[in-house]
Short mmCIF file of C-alpha atoms and ligand atoms in Angstrom, two decimals:
data_model
loop_
_atom_site.label_atom_id
_atom_site.label_comp_id
_atom_site.label_asym_id
_atom_site.label_seq_id
_atom_site.Cartn_x
_atom_site.Cartn_y
_atom_site.Cartn_z
CA MET A 1 0.06 -0.14 -0.04
CA TYR A 2 2.11 2.32 0.53
CA ASN A 3 4.51 4.55 -2.00
CA ILE A 4 6.00 6.60 -0.70
CA LEU A 5 8.32 8.26 2.91
CA ILE A 6 7.82 11.35 3.82
CA ALA A 7 11.00 12.44 5.57
CA LYS A 8 10.68 15.59 8.16
CA TYR A 9 13.42 17.07 9.31
CA GLY A 10 13.11 19.91 12.48
CA GLU A 11 16.69 22.15 13.91
CA ILE A 12 17.55 22.34 9.95
CA GLY A 13 15.80 26.22 10.96
CA VAL A 14 18.80 27.21 8.93
CA LYS A 15 17.27 29.73 6.37
CA GLY A 16 18.26 31.12 3.40
CA LYS A 17 21.54 29.18 1.74
CA ASN A 18 21.94 27.46 4.49
CA ARG A 19 19.30 25.57 4.76
CA TYR A 20 18.94 23.97 0.95
CA LEU A 21 22.78 23.64 1.79
CA PHE A 22 21.61 21.41 4.50
CA GLU A 23 19.13 19.67 2.48
CA ASN A 24 21.05 18.24 -0.40
CA LYS A 25 23.04 17.57 1.93
CA LEU A 26 19.95 15.17 4.04
CA ILE A 27 19.21 14.21 0.66
CA LYS A 28 22.86 12.79 -0.26
CA ASN A 29 22.91 11.06 3.21
CA ILE A 30 19.73 10.04 3.00
CA LYS A 31 20.84 8.31 -0.46
CA ASN A 32 23.56 6.77 0.79
CA ILE A 33 22.17 4.48 3.59
CA LEU A 34 19.86 2.70 1.21
CA SER A 35 22.05 2.65 -1.77
CA PRO A 36 23.02 -0.87 0.11
CA LEU A 37 19.48 -1.56 0.04
CA GLY A 38 18.66 -0.15 -3.93
CA ASP A 39 18.38 2.58 -5.72
CA PHE A 40 16.38 5.35 -4.56
CA LYS A 41 14.94 8.63 -5.69
CA VAL A 42 14.89 10.60 -2.57
CA TYR A 43 13.92 14.60 -3.74
CA LYS A 44 13.00 17.66 -2.21
CA GLU A 45 9.03 19.00 -2.93
CA TYR A 46 7.49 21.97 -0.96
CA GLY A 47 9.73 21.69 1.09
CA ARG A 48 9.69 18.10 1.71
CA ILE A 49 12.27 15.12 0.80
CA TYR A 50 10.43 12.58 -0.29
CA VAL A 51 11.52 9.09 -0.72
CA ASP A 52 9.44 7.18 -3.49
CA LEU A 53 9.36 3.58 -2.44
CA GLU A 54 8.53 1.63 -5.43
CA ASP A 55 8.39 -1.79 -4.65
CA TYR A 56 10.07 -1.67 -1.63
CA ASP A 57 9.11 -3.00 1.82
CA TYR A 58 8.34 0.22 3.61
CA GLU A 59 9.33 -0.87 6.65
CA GLU A 60 13.19 -1.56 6.14
CA VAL A 61 13.14 1.87 4.08
CA VAL A 62 11.76 3.72 7.78
CA GLU A 63 14.27 1.59 9.60
CA GLU A 64 17.13 2.87 7.16
CA VAL A 65 16.01 6.63 6.67
CA ARG A 66 15.79 7.44 9.77
CA LYS A 67 18.76 6.60 10.95
CA VAL A 68 19.80 10.27 8.58
CA PHE A 69 20.67 12.52 11.53
CA GLY A 70 18.96 15.55 10.70
CA ILE A 71 15.75 13.25 10.69
CA VAL A 72 13.36 13.79 13.24
CA GLY A 73 10.53 11.99 11.65
CA VAL A 74 9.53 8.92 8.54
CA CYS A 75 6.11 8.97 7.33
CA PRO A 76 4.69 6.03 5.50
CA ALA A 77 2.50 7.82 2.81
CA VAL A 78 0.03 6.58 -0.12
CA ARG A 79 -0.27 8.50 -3.07
CA GLY A 80 -1.97 8.75 -5.40
CA GLU A 81 -2.60 11.05 -8.44
CA LYS A 82 -4.15 14.23 -8.12
CA ASP A 83 -8.02 13.66 -7.87
CA TYR A 84 -10.14 14.26 -4.57
CA ASN A 85 -12.33 11.13 -4.62
CA LYS A 86 -9.38 9.25 -5.25
CA LEU A 87 -7.62 10.49 -1.92
CA LYS A 88 -11.06 9.80 0.12
CA GLU A 89 -10.05 5.99 -1.37
CA ILE A 90 -6.55 5.82 0.13
CA ALA A 91 -7.98 7.57 3.64
CA LEU A 92 -10.21 4.83 3.95
CA LEU A 93 -7.43 2.15 2.62
CA VAL A 94 -4.80 3.38 5.50
CA LEU A 95 -8.11 4.19 7.95
CA ASN A 96 -8.80 0.47 7.34
CA GLU A 97 -5.66 -0.80 7.96
CA LYS A 98 -5.37 0.84 11.62
CA ILE A 99 -8.83 -0.11 12.44
CA GLU A 100 -6.76 -4.05 12.08
CA GLN A 101 -4.35 -2.96 13.70
CA GLY A 102 -6.65 -2.31 16.47
CA TYR A 103 -7.57 1.93 17.04
CA LYS A 104 -10.37 2.69 18.56
CA THR A 105 -10.60 6.80 17.85
CA PHE A 106 -8.95 8.99 15.13
CA LYS A 107 -9.29 12.28 13.57
CA VAL A 108 -8.96 14.24 9.91
CA ASP A 109 -6.26 16.69 9.16
CA SER A 110 -6.28 17.76 5.95
CA ARG A 111 -3.79 19.25 4.35
CA ARG A 112 -5.11 22.15 0.76
CA GLY A 113 -1.95 22.48 -1.65
CA ASP A 114 -3.78 23.36 -3.98
CA LYS A 115 -5.65 26.61 -3.30
CA ASN A 116 -7.43 26.43 -6.34
CA PHE A 117 -9.65 23.68 -4.86
CA GLU A 118 -13.00 25.30 -4.01
CA LEU A 119 -12.76 23.03 0.06
CA THR A 120 -10.69 24.10 2.76
CA SER A 121 -8.71 22.42 5.10
CA GLN A 122 -11.30 22.49 7.09
CA GLN A 123 -14.54 21.94 4.75
CA MET A 124 -11.95 18.71 3.85
CA SER A 125 -11.64 17.33 6.92
CA LEU A 126 -15.33 17.58 7.43
CA ASP A 127 -16.26 15.81 4.46
CA ILE A 128 -13.15 12.96 4.63
CA GLY A 129 -14.70 12.40 8.02
CA GLY A 130 -17.80 11.96 7.26
CA TYR A 131 -17.31 10.24 4.70
CA LEU A 132 -14.58 7.85 6.11
CA VAL A 133 -17.56 6.58 9.22
CA SER A 134 -20.51 6.40 6.72
CA GLN A 135 -17.81 3.29 5.43
CA VAL A 136 -16.12 1.95 8.45
CA LYS A 137 -19.66 2.36 10.83
CA ASP A 138 -18.42 1.69 13.84
CA LYS A 139 -15.80 0.17 14.33
CA ILE A 140 -14.31 3.41 14.65
CA ALA A 141 -14.95 6.45 16.57
CA VAL A 142 -14.62 10.10 15.51
CA ASP A 143 -12.08 11.67 18.57
CA VAL A 144 -10.78 15.97 17.19
CA LYS A 145 -9.66 16.16 20.80
CA ASN A 146 -7.87 13.23 21.33
CA PRO A 147 -7.46 10.81 18.74
CA GLU A 148 -5.66 7.74 19.05
CA VAL A 149 -4.39 7.89 15.32
CA LYS A 150 -5.03 10.84 12.58
CA ILE A 151 -5.51 10.53 9.14
CA SER A 152 -3.52 12.80 7.53
CA CYS A 153 -4.86 13.73 3.95
CA GLU A 154 -3.21 16.53 1.35
CA LEU A 155 -4.32 17.72 -1.74
CA ARG A 156 -1.35 18.65 -3.34
CA GLU A 157 -0.84 20.15 -6.46
CA ASN A 158 -0.17 17.67 -8.12
CA HIS A 159 -1.01 14.44 -6.74
CA VAL A 160 -2.69 13.72 -2.45
CA LEU A 161 -0.82 12.01 -0.22
CA VAL A 162 -2.15 10.29 2.60
CA TYR A 163 -0.61 8.80 5.94
CA ALA A 164 -1.12 8.19 9.22
CA ASP A 165 2.33 7.33 10.97
CA THR A 166 5.18 8.59 11.98
CA ILE A 167 8.59 7.42 12.85
CA LYS A 168 10.68 8.81 14.72
CA GLY A 169 14.59 9.62 14.03
CA TYR A 170 17.42 10.42 16.35
CA GLY A 171 16.83 14.35 15.72
CA GLY A 172 20.34 16.37 15.14
CA LEU A 173 22.66 17.33 12.44
CA PRO A 174 22.77 16.08 8.61
CA LEU A 175 26.54 14.63 8.87
CA GLY A 176 29.26 16.93 7.30
CA THR A 177 27.67 20.33 7.97
CA ASN A 178 29.76 20.32 10.52
CA GLY A 179 33.34 20.02 10.75
CA ARG A 180 35.54 16.98 11.27
CA ALA A 181 36.37 15.06 14.86
CA LEU A 182 39.07 12.63 15.21
CA SER A 183 37.14 10.14 18.19
CA LEU A 184 39.42 8.01 20.82
CA LEU A 185 37.87 4.77 20.25
CA SER A 186 38.63 2.78 22.74
CA GLY A 187 36.81 -0.77 22.88
CA GLY A 188 34.93 0.02 25.85
CA ILE A 189 30.62 0.97 25.70
CA ASP A 190 30.98 4.83 26.41
CA SER A 191 33.50 5.72 22.93
CA PRO A 192 31.12 3.90 20.68
CA VAL A 193 28.98 6.92 22.48
CA ALA A 194 30.48 9.86 21.96
CA SER A 195 31.30 8.95 18.85
CA TRP A 196 28.08 8.52 17.34
CA MET A 197 26.36 12.01 19.70
CA VAL A 198 29.37 13.34 17.83
CA ALA A 199 29.16 13.25 14.48
CA LYS A 200 24.44 12.87 14.99
CA ARG A 201 25.43 17.34 15.59
CA GLY A 202 26.75 17.32 11.71
CA MET A 203 30.13 16.56 13.06
CA ASP A 204 32.04 14.27 9.63
CA LEU A 205 34.11 11.29 11.96
CA GLU A 206 37.39 9.25 12.40
CA CYS A 207 38.47 7.59 14.92
CA VAL A 208 42.38 6.62 16.01
CA HIS A 209 42.63 3.15 19.10
CA PHE A 210 45.28 2.80 20.26
CA HIS A 211 46.08 -0.56 20.92
CA SER A 212 49.53 -2.95 22.59
CA TYR A 213 49.70 -5.90 20.95
CA PRO A 214 51.24 -8.40 20.81
CA PHE A 215 50.03 -7.61 24.71
CA THR A 216 47.15 -7.65 23.23
CA ASN A 217 45.91 -10.01 20.98
CA GLU A 218 44.60 -9.24 17.43
CA LYS A 219 41.20 -9.89 18.22
CA SER A 220 40.48 -6.75 20.70
CA GLN A 221 41.11 -5.33 17.76
CA GLU A 222 38.88 -6.56 15.62
CA LYS A 223 36.27 -5.64 18.29
CA VAL A 224 37.36 -1.68 17.57
CA ARG A 225 36.75 -2.84 13.80
CA ASP A 226 33.28 -4.07 14.11
CA LEU A 227 32.58 -0.64 17.17
CA VAL A 228 33.29 1.45 13.18
CA LYS A 229 31.72 -0.19 10.94
CA ILE A 230 28.79 -0.46 13.72
CA LEU A 231 29.78 3.61 13.73
CA SER A 232 29.58 3.65 10.39
CA LYS A 233 25.80 2.39 10.09
CA TYR A 234 26.30 6.56 10.42
CA CYS A 235 28.28 8.11 9.71
CA GLY A 236 28.82 6.65 6.56
CA LYS A 237 32.56 5.54 5.68
CA ILE A 238 35.55 5.48 9.06
CA ARG A 239 39.12 6.63 9.05
CA LEU A 240 40.41 4.25 11.35
CA HIS A 241 43.85 4.86 12.63
CA LYS A 242 45.96 1.91 14.98
CA VAL A 243 48.89 3.12 16.81
CA ASN A 244 50.62 0.54 18.87
CA ILE A 245 51.70 2.28 22.64
CA ILE A 246 53.57 -1.12 24.05
CA GLU A 247 56.84 0.49 23.19
CA ILE A 248 55.10 3.03 25.32
CA GLN A 249 54.12 1.85 27.99
CA LYS A 250 57.43 -0.60 28.16
CA ALA A 251 59.19 3.63 29.05
CA ILE A 252 56.10 4.91 31.24
CA ALA A 253 57.09 1.38 33.07
CA SER A 254 60.97 1.54 33.17
CA LYS A 255 60.23 5.15 33.67
CA CYS A 256 57.71 7.17 36.09
CA LYS A 257 55.88 6.04 38.83
CA ASP A 258 53.72 3.15 38.40
CA GLU A 259 50.92 4.87 40.08
CA GLU A 260 51.07 7.17 37.67
CA MET A 261 50.53 4.50 33.89
CA THR A 262 47.38 5.17 33.76
CA ILE A 263 47.40 8.88 33.01
CA ILE A 264 50.35 9.64 31.84
CA SER A 265 49.27 6.98 28.82
CA ARG A 266 46.40 9.04 28.72
CA ARG A 267 48.04 11.84 27.83
CA PHE A 268 49.87 10.02 24.61
CA MET A 269 46.90 9.22 23.91
CA MET A 270 46.07 12.93 23.67
CA ARG A 271 49.14 14.35 21.92
CA ILE A 272 48.96 11.33 19.65
CA ALA A 273 45.50 11.27 18.43
CA GLU A 274 46.16 16.20 18.36
CA GLU A 275 48.78 15.02 15.64
CA ILE A 276 46.34 12.51 14.03
CA ALA A 277 43.72 15.81 13.98
CA ASN A 278 46.08 18.45 12.57
CA LYS A 279 47.45 15.99 10.15
CA ARG A 280 43.68 15.11 9.27
CA TYR A 281 42.63 18.75 9.42
CA CYS A 282 40.40 17.38 11.98
CA ASN A 283 37.94 20.57 14.24
CA ALA A 284 38.20 18.25 17.67
CA LEU A 285 38.90 15.30 19.34
CA VAL A 286 36.36 13.23 21.14
CA THR A 287 36.39 10.88 24.41
CA GLY A 288 34.33 9.18 27.02
CA GLU A 289 35.44 10.53 29.71
CA SER A 290 32.39 11.33 32.28
CA ILE A 291 33.55 12.59 35.40
CA GLY A 292 33.69 10.15 38.76
CA GLN A 293 33.15 7.48 36.28
CA VAL A 294 37.28 5.52 36.68
CA ALA A 295 39.56 6.68 38.96
CA SER A 296 41.15 8.36 35.79
CA GLN A 297 38.68 10.25 34.93
CA THR A 298 38.41 12.59 38.36
CA ILE A 299 38.23 16.09 38.11
CA GLU A 300 42.66 16.38 39.02
CA GLY A 301 42.84 13.39 36.02
CA LEU A 302 40.75 15.68 33.88
CA THR A 303 42.37 18.23 34.10
CA CYS A 304 46.04 16.48 33.91
CA THR A 305 44.09 14.65 30.71
CA ASN A 306 43.34 17.92 29.39
CA SER A 307 46.30 20.05 29.13
CA SER A 308 48.43 17.99 27.66
CA VAL A 309 46.71 18.97 24.01
CA SER A 310 45.45 22.31 21.95
CA ILE A 311 43.30 21.94 20.08
CA PRO A 312 38.98 21.43 21.48
CA VAL A 313 38.18 18.14 23.50
CA PHE A 314 34.32 17.04 22.73
CA ARG A 315 33.23 15.01 25.90
CA PRO A 316 29.66 14.98 25.01
CA LEU A 317 28.93 11.51 27.96
CA ILE A 318 30.57 14.15 30.56
CA ALA A 319 27.81 14.20 32.97
CA MET A 320 26.10 11.51 31.87
CA ASP A 321 25.58 8.48 34.38
CA LYS A 322 26.92 4.55 33.30
CA THR A 323 22.68 3.96 32.82
CA GLU A 324 21.98 6.57 30.38
CA ILE A 325 24.63 5.69 28.13
CA VAL A 326 24.32 2.30 27.73
CA ASP A 327 20.69 2.93 27.10
CA ILE A 328 22.56 4.91 23.79
CA ALA A 329 24.60 1.69 23.51
CA GLN A 330 21.70 0.43 22.81
CA LYS A 331 19.14 1.86 21.32
CA ILE A 332 21.89 2.66 18.71
CA GLY A 333 23.15 -1.05 18.40
CA THR A 334 26.91 -1.12 20.07
CA PHE A 335 26.30 -2.42 23.63
CA GLU A 336 26.41 -5.74 22.79
CA THR A 337 29.83 -5.56 20.78
CA SER A 338 30.89 -3.00 23.35
CA ILE A 339 30.25 -6.06 26.17
CA GLU A 340 32.24 -8.56 24.35
CA PRO A 341 35.30 -9.67 27.01
CA GLU A 342 38.04 -8.63 24.85
CA GLN A 343 41.96 -7.20 25.55
CA ASP A 344 42.37 -3.29 26.14
CA CYS A 345 45.60 -2.23 26.29
CA CYS A 346 44.99 0.42 29.31
CA THR A 347 44.84 -2.80 31.72
CA VAL A 348 48.33 -4.74 30.51
CA PHE A 349 49.65 -2.60 32.10
CA ALA A 350 47.52 -1.53 35.02
CA PRO A 351 49.32 0.62 38.12
CA THR A 352 47.84 -1.71 41.31
CA LYS A 353 46.36 1.18 42.80
CA PRO A 354 46.42 4.40 39.99
CA LEU A 355 46.43 8.10 40.67
CA THR A 356 42.79 9.56 42.03
CA LYS A 357 44.32 13.06 41.89
CA PRO A 358 47.32 13.27 40.29
CA LYS A 359 48.78 17.47 40.76
CA LEU A 360 49.86 18.70 36.70
CA ASP A 361 53.16 19.98 38.19
CA ARG A 362 54.30 15.96 39.60
CA ILE A 363 53.31 14.57 35.92
CA GLU A 364 54.71 16.71 34.09
CA LYS A 365 58.04 16.47 36.17
CA SER A 366 57.99 12.87 35.65
CA GLU A 367 57.44 13.06 31.89
CA GLN A 368 60.07 15.33 31.77
CA ASN A 369 62.68 11.78 31.88
CA LEU A 370 60.81 10.39 28.71
CA ASP A 371 61.72 11.01 25.29
CA ILE A 372 58.33 12.15 24.53
CA GLU A 373 58.66 13.78 20.96
CA LYS A 374 60.59 10.82 19.77
CA LEU A 375 57.96 8.13 21.62
CA ILE A 376 55.10 10.13 19.89
CA GLN A 377 56.77 10.23 16.41
CA ASP A 378 58.33 6.71 16.31
CA ALA A 379 54.18 5.36 17.32
CA ILE A 380 52.46 8.00 14.70
CA ASN A 381 55.33 6.66 12.11
CA ASN A 382 54.07 2.70 12.71
CA MET A 383 50.82 3.83 12.41
CA GLU A 384 47.87 1.36 10.35
CA VAL A 385 45.19 2.57 8.15
CA GLU A 386 41.92 1.82 7.11
CA GLU A 387 38.69 2.98 5.71
CA LEU A 388 35.85 0.93 6.91
CA GLU A 389 32.16 0.02 5.84
CA PHE A 390 29.22 -1.40 7.23
CA ASP A 391 28.96 -4.94 5.94
P1 ATP B 1 35.50 3.84 27.30
O1 ATP B 1 34.13 2.59 27.67
O2 ATP B 1 35.83 4.55 26.48
O3 ATP B 1 36.59 2.52 26.86
P2 ATP B 1 35.87 3.68 30.26
O4 ATP B 1 35.64 4.05 30.39
O5 ATP B 1 36.55 2.43 29.93
O6 ATP B 1 35.55 4.51 28.48
P3 ATP B 1 39.43 5.16 30.02
O7 ATP B 1 38.81 3.58 29.93
O8 ATP B 1 38.98 5.22 30.90
O9 ATP B 1 36.64 4.86 30.16
O10 ATP B 1 39.34 5.83 28.74
C1 ATP B 1 37.97 7.56 28.75
C2 ATP B 1 38.55 7.49 27.06
O11 ATP B 1 39.87 7.68 26.93
C3 ATP B 1 37.01 6.52 26.38
O12 ATP B 1 36.30 6.89 25.96
C4 ATP B 1 38.05 7.07 25.14
O13 ATP B 1 37.83 7.85 24.09
C5 ATP B 1 40.17 7.34 25.57
N1 ATP B 1 40.32 5.68 25.14
C6 ATP B 1 40.70 4.84 26.74
N2 ATP B 1 41.50 3.87 26.09
C7 ATP B 1 41.38 3.59 24.34
C8 ATP B 1 42.47 3.18 23.79
N3 ATP B 1 42.45 1.66 23.42
N4 ATP B 1 42.35 3.77 21.76
C9 ATP B 1 41.23 5.03 21.72
N5 ATP B 1 41.14 5.24 23.01
C10 ATP B 1 41.21 5.24 23.82
MG1 MG B 2 37.43 1.62 28.32
#
C-alpha cells in the first residue's frame, strides 16, 4: 500500500542559503544510507523530502532513513493521482489498516496545497471524516480532541497524499555540516556512544584506537573494527587509525612511578591523537569520559589529560550516568559488541593503585624522564590506517 516516505527534518532552522545546502546534504545522506538496499529516488518538494518506495518493503526502508542525522521523523504514505475522490479512497485504505491494528478513535487532518480547490482544509477534514465514518460504521469512532490516530490527508498541486504514522528519527544535524572530529575509540561502551553523539551534531568522524599488540591480541582490534563498522551505518565510511603504544607503555613503566601509568599513557594518547587530527584536518578530539566514572576521570585526572593538548576536546558524556550511556549504546546497536570481553591496552600495564588525584606539575616532572617527541613520532610512523564501512 505505502508507496512513498516523507522524511521530516526539524532543526534545520537555518535560513536562506544554508537551509538549501543542508537539505541537499540530507538528500545525499539518505541516498547513501539506502544504497545497499537499492537505487532510490530521493527529492525535495515544497520544503519536504520524499523517498519513492517503488516495490521495496517500506518498513526496511524506514528503518534506514530514520537513522540519518537531521531526520526527526519518517511517515510512510500513500500517494495517488490528483483526484479528490481518490484521496478519500486512499484515506479509507489507511484507516482500515489502523482499525486492523486495533485503534479505536481517529481524526482527519487535512491540508489543501492547491489553493484553487473548492473546499478549505477544514471543510475537507469534515467531508473526508464523514465519508470514512459512513464506510467503517462503528469499527472506529471520531475523536477530534484526543484521537489515537490521525489520518493526514493532503491535496497537493500534482497529487494526493495520505499518512498516519510518524516513526521517530534521531534528530541532530546532517553529517558533514559541522566539520570533522577525531574520536578516541577504545573497545568499551562509552567511546562509541560519544562518537555517535558528536556525529549526530553534523560532524564527520574519524577514529583512532590505541593497542599494545602483541600484549593485546588481534581479536581486541577486531572488536574495535566491528564497532567502527556499526558507527559507519550512521556516519558513512570511517577512517580508523590504529596506533601501537606498547613501546610508550614500556618506557613509562621503566621511567615513571607505577601509579602514574594510566594518566601518563592517557596523555600520550591525547598528544598522538592531536597530531593525527592536525594532519587530517580534524577540528576536535572526542572522548568517552564522564566525571568520576573511573580513577582517571576524577576532575584532577581530567585536568591532567586535558592539558596535554591544545586542540578542543569534546566529551559529550561528561555529565551522563552509566545507565544513560548504556541506554544509548543499546539504541544505536553498539552495546552487544562493546561488552564482548576483550583485552584492552590500559589493562596490560594497569597500576595496582592508580592515582585518583594526580597533580599536573608532578606528572609533567615525571614525564621529563621520557623522550616524548620521539616516542610519539615512532608510534605515529608505525600507525596503520584503514577505511571501514558497514557490511
Ligand atoms: P570506554 O567505555 O570508552 O572504553 P572507559 O569508561 O573505559 O571508556 P577510560 O578507560 O578511562 O574509560 O577511557 C576514557 C576515554 O579514553 C575513552 O572513552 C576513550 O575515548 C579513550 N580511550 C581509552 N582507551 C583507549 C584506547 N585503547 N584507544 C583509544 N581511545 C581510548
Ligand atoms: Mg575503556
